[in-house]
CSV table of C-alpha atoms in Angstrom, one decimal:
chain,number,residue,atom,x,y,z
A,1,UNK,CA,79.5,103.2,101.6
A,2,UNK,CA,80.1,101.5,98.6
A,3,UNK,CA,79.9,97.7,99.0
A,4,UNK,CA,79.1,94.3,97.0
A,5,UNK,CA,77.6,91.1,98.8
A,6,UNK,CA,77.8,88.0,97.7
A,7,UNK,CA,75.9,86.1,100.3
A,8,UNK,CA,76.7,82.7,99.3
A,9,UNK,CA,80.3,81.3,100.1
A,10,UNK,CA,80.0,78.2,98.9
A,11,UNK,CA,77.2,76.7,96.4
A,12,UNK,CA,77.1,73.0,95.4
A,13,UNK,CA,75.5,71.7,92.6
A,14,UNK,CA,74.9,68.6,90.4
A,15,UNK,CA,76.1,68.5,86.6
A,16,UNK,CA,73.2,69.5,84.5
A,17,UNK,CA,71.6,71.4,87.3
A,18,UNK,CA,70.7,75.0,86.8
A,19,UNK,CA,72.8,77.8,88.7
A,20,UNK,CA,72.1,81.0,90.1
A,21,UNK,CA,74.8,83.3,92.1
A,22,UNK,CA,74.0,86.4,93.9
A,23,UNK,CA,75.1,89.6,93.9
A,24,UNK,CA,73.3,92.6,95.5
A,25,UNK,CA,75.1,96.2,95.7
A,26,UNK,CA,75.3,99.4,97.6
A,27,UNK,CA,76.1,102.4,95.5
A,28,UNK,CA,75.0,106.0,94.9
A,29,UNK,CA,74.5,105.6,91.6
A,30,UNK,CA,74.4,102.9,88.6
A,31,UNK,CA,77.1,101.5,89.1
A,32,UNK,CA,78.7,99.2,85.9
A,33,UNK,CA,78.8,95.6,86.9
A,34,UNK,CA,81.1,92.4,86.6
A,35,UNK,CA,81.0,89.1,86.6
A,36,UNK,CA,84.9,87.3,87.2
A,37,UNK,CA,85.3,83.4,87.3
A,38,UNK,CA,88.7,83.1,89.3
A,39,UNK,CA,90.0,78.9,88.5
A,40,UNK,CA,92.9,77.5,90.3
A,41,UNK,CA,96.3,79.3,89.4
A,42,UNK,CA,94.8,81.4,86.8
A,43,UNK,CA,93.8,84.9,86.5
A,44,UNK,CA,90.3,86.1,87.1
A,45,UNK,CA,88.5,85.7,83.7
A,46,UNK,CA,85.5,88.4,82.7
A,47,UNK,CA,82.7,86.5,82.0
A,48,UNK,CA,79.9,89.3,81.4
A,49,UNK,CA,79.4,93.0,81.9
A,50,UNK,CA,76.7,95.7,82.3
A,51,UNK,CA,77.0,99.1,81.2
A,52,UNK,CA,73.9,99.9,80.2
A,53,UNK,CA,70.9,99.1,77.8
A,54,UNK,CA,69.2,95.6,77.6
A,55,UNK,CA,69.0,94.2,81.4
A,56,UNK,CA,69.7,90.6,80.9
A,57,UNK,CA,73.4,90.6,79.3
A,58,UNK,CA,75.1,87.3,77.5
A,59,UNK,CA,78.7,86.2,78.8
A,60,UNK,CA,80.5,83.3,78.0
A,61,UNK,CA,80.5,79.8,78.7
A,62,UNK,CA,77.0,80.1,78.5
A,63,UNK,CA,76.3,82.5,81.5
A,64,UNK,CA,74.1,85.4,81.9
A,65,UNK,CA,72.9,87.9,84.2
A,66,UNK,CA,70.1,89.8,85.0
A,67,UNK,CA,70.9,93.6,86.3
A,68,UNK,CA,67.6,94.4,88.5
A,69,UNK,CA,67.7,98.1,89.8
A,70,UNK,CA,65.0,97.8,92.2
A,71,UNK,CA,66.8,95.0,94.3
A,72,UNK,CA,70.0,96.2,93.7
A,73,UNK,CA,71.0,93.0,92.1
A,74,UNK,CA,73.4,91.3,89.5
A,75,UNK,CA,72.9,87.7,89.8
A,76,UNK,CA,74.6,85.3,87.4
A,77,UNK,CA,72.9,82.2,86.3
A,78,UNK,CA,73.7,79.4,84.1
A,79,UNK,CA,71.0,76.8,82.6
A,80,UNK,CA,73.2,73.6,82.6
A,81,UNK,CA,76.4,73.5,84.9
A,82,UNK,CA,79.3,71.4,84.1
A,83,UNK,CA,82.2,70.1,85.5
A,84,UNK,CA,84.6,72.1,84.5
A,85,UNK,CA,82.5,75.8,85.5
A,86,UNK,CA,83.9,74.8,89.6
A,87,UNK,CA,85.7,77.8,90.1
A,88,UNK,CA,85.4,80.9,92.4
A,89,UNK,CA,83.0,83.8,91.0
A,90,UNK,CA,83.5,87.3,91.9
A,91,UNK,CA,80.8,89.7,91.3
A,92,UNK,CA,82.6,93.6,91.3
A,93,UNK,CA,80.9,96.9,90.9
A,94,UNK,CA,82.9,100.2,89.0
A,95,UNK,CA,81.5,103.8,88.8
A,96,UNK,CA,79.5,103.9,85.4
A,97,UNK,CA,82.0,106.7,83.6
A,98,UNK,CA,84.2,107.2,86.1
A,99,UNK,CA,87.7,106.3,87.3
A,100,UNK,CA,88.4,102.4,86.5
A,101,UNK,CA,88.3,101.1,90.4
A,102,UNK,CA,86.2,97.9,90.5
A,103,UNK,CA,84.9,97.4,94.1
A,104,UNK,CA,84.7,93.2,94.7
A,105,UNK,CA,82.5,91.2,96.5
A,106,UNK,CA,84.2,88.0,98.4
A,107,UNK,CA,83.6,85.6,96.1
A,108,UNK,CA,81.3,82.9,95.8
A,109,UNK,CA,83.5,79.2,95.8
A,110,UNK,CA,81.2,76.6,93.2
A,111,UNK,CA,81.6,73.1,93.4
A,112,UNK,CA,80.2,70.8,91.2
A,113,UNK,CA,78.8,67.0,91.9
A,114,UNK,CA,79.5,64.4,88.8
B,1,UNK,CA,95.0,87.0,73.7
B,2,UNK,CA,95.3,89.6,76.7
B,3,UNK,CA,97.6,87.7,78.9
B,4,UNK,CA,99.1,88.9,82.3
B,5,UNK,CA,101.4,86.5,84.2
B,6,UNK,CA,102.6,87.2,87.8
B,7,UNK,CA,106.2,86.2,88.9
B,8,UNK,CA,106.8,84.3,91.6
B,9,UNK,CA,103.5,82.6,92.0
B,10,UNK,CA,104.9,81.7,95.5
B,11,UNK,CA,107.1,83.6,97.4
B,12,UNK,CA,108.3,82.7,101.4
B,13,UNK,CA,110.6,85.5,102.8
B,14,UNK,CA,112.6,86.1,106.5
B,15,UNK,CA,110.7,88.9,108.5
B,16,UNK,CA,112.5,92.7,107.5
B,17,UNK,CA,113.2,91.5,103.9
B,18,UNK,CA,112.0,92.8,100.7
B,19,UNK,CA,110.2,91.2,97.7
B,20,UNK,CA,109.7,91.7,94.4
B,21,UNK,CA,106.5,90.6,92.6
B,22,UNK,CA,106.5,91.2,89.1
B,23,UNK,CA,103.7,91.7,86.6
B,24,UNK,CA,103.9,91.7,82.8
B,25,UNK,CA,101.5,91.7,79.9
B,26,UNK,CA,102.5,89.1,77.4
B,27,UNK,CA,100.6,90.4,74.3
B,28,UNK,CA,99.5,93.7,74.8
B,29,UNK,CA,100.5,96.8,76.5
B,30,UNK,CA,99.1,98.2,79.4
B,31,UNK,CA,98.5,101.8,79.6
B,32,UNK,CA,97.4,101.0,83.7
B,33,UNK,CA,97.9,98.2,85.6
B,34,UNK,CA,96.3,97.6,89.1
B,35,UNK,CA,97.5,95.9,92.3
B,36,UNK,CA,95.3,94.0,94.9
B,37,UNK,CA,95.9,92.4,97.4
B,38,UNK,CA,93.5,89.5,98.7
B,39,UNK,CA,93.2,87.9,102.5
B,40,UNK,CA,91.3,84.6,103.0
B,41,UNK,CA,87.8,84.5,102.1
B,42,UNK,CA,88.0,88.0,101.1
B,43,UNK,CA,87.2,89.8,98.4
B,44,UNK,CA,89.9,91.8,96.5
B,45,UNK,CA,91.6,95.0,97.3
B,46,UNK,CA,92.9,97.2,95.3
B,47,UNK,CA,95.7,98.9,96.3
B,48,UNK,CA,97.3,101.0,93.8
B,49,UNK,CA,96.8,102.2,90.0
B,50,UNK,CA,100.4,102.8,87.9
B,51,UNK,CA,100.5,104.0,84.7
B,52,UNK,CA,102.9,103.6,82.3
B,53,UNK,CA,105.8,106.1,83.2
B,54,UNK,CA,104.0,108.0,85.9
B,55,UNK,CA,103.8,107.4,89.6
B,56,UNK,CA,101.4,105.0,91.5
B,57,UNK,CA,98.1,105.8,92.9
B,58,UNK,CA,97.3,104.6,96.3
B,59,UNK,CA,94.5,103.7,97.8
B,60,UNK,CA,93.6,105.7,101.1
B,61,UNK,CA,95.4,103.3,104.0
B,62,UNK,CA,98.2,101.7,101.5
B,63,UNK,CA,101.5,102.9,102.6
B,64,UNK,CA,103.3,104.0,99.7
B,65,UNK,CA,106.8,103.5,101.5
B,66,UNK,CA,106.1,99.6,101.9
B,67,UNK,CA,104.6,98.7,99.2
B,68,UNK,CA,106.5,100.0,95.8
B,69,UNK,CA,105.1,100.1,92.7
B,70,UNK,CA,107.2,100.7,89.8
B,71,UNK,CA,105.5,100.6,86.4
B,72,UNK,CA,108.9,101.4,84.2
B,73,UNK,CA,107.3,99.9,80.6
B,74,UNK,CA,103.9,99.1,78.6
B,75,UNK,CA,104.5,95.6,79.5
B,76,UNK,CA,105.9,95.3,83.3
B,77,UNK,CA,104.7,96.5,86.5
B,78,UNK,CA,106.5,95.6,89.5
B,79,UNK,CA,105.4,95.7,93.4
B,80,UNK,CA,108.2,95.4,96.0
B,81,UNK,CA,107.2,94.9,99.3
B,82,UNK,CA,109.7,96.1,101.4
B,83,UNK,CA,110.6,95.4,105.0
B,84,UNK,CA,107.9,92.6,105.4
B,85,UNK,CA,106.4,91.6,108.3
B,86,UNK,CA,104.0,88.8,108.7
B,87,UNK,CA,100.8,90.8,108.8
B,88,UNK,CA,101.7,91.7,104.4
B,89,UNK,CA,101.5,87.9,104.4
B,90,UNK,CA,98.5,87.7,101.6
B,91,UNK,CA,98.2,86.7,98.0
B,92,UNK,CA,99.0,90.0,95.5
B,93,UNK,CA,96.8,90.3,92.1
B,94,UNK,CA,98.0,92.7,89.6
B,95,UNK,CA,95.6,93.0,86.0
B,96,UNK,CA,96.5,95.7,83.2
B,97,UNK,CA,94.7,97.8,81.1
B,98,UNK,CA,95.0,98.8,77.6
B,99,UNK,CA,92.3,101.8,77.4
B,100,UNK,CA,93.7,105.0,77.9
B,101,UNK,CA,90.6,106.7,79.3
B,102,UNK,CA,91.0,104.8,83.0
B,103,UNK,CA,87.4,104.4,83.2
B,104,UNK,CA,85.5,101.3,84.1
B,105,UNK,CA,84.8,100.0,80.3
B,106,UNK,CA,88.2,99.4,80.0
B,107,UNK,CA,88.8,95.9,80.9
B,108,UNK,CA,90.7,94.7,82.7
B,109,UNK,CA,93.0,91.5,82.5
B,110,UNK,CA,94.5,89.5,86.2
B,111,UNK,CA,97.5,87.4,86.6
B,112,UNK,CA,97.0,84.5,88.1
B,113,UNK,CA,98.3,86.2,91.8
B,114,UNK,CA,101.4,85.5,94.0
B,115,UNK,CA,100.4,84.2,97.3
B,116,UNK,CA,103.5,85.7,99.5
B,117,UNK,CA,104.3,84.3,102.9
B,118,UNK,CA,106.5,86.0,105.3
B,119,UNK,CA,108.2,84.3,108.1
């Protein structure tokens, strides 16, 4: 079945430290992927995608992920966090060509230390 | 720019009522919009594609009688929830689309959700 795991439901970090969210998928083939940062009473924002080509994609707010088909992976990371990145991050998986039905992990809640 | 609002944002209702959660996009139109539904600590669901002038399509396990989705213009999407019971008690995400292929590069854009509560 098709799935996405985020394994982590709750990550805390200093500002300034370096963050790293995971996301590992199950699907029959390669899948596009998606990075969402969900804030309080806003929409989900896209932060990065992969279709294809270079593995390591650029996003914004200064995130990035690395797509790793051997693990199955799509982890987002981000060199320096700040305050204002405490959010909810969803990591969500869509048929590379197909039908526009993104498949969601459960979300990953970031808080951030001053 | 690519703005979706969701009215209400809150929405508490009696037990064998109906509601009417309505989607728009403010500055572009939307070919498809999308319907989830989310439950605590859970990921999102989707429930139901609509495109512009055609009828909705469910996900397998959505009833299509309970949960209406009307998507009458390029900008507005609305899902009525009708009958409610406690158990459809859950915050509602719409997003839109402006591609017209309905494949996964088209992105898509959320409201902000409408966390309904019924009584």
């Amino acid at each position: 079945a098709q799935s996405v795991t985020q394994p982590d439901i709750h990550i805390t970090v200093s500002e300034g430290a370096s963050l790293e969210l995971r996301c590992n998928y199950s699907y029959g083939a390669t899948p596009y992927l998606f990075w969402y940062v969900q804030s309080p009473g806003q929409g989900l924002q896209l932060l990065l995608k992969y279709f294809s080509g270079d593995t390591l994609v650029q996003g914004i707010k200064g995130f990035e992920a690395e797509f790793k088909r051997s693990q199955s992976s799509f982890n987002l990371r981000k060199p320096s966090v700040h305050w204002s990145d405490a959010a909810e991050y969803f990591c969500a998986v869509g048929p590379s060509g197909g039908y526009n039905k993104l498949i969601f992990g459960a979300g990953t809640r970031l808080a951030v230390h001053p | 720019g690519a703005v979706v609002s969701q009215h209400p944002s809150r929405v508490i209702c009696k037990s064998g009522t109906s509601v009417k959660i309505e989607c728009r996009s403010l500055d572009f139109q939307a070919t498809t919009m999308f319907w989830y539904r989310q439950f605590p600590k859970q990921s999102l669901m989707l429930m139901a594609t609509s495109n512009e002038g055609s009828k909705a399509t469910y996900e397998q396990g959505v009833e299509k009688d309970k949960f209406l989705i009307n998507h009458a213009s390029l900008t507005l999407s609305t899902l009525t929830v009708t009958s409610a019971h406690p158990e459809d008690s859950s915050f509602y995400i719409c997003s839109a689309s402006s591609g017209f292929s309905g494949l996964s590069t088209d992105t898509q854009y959320f409201g902000p959700g409408t966390r309904l509560t019924v009584l």
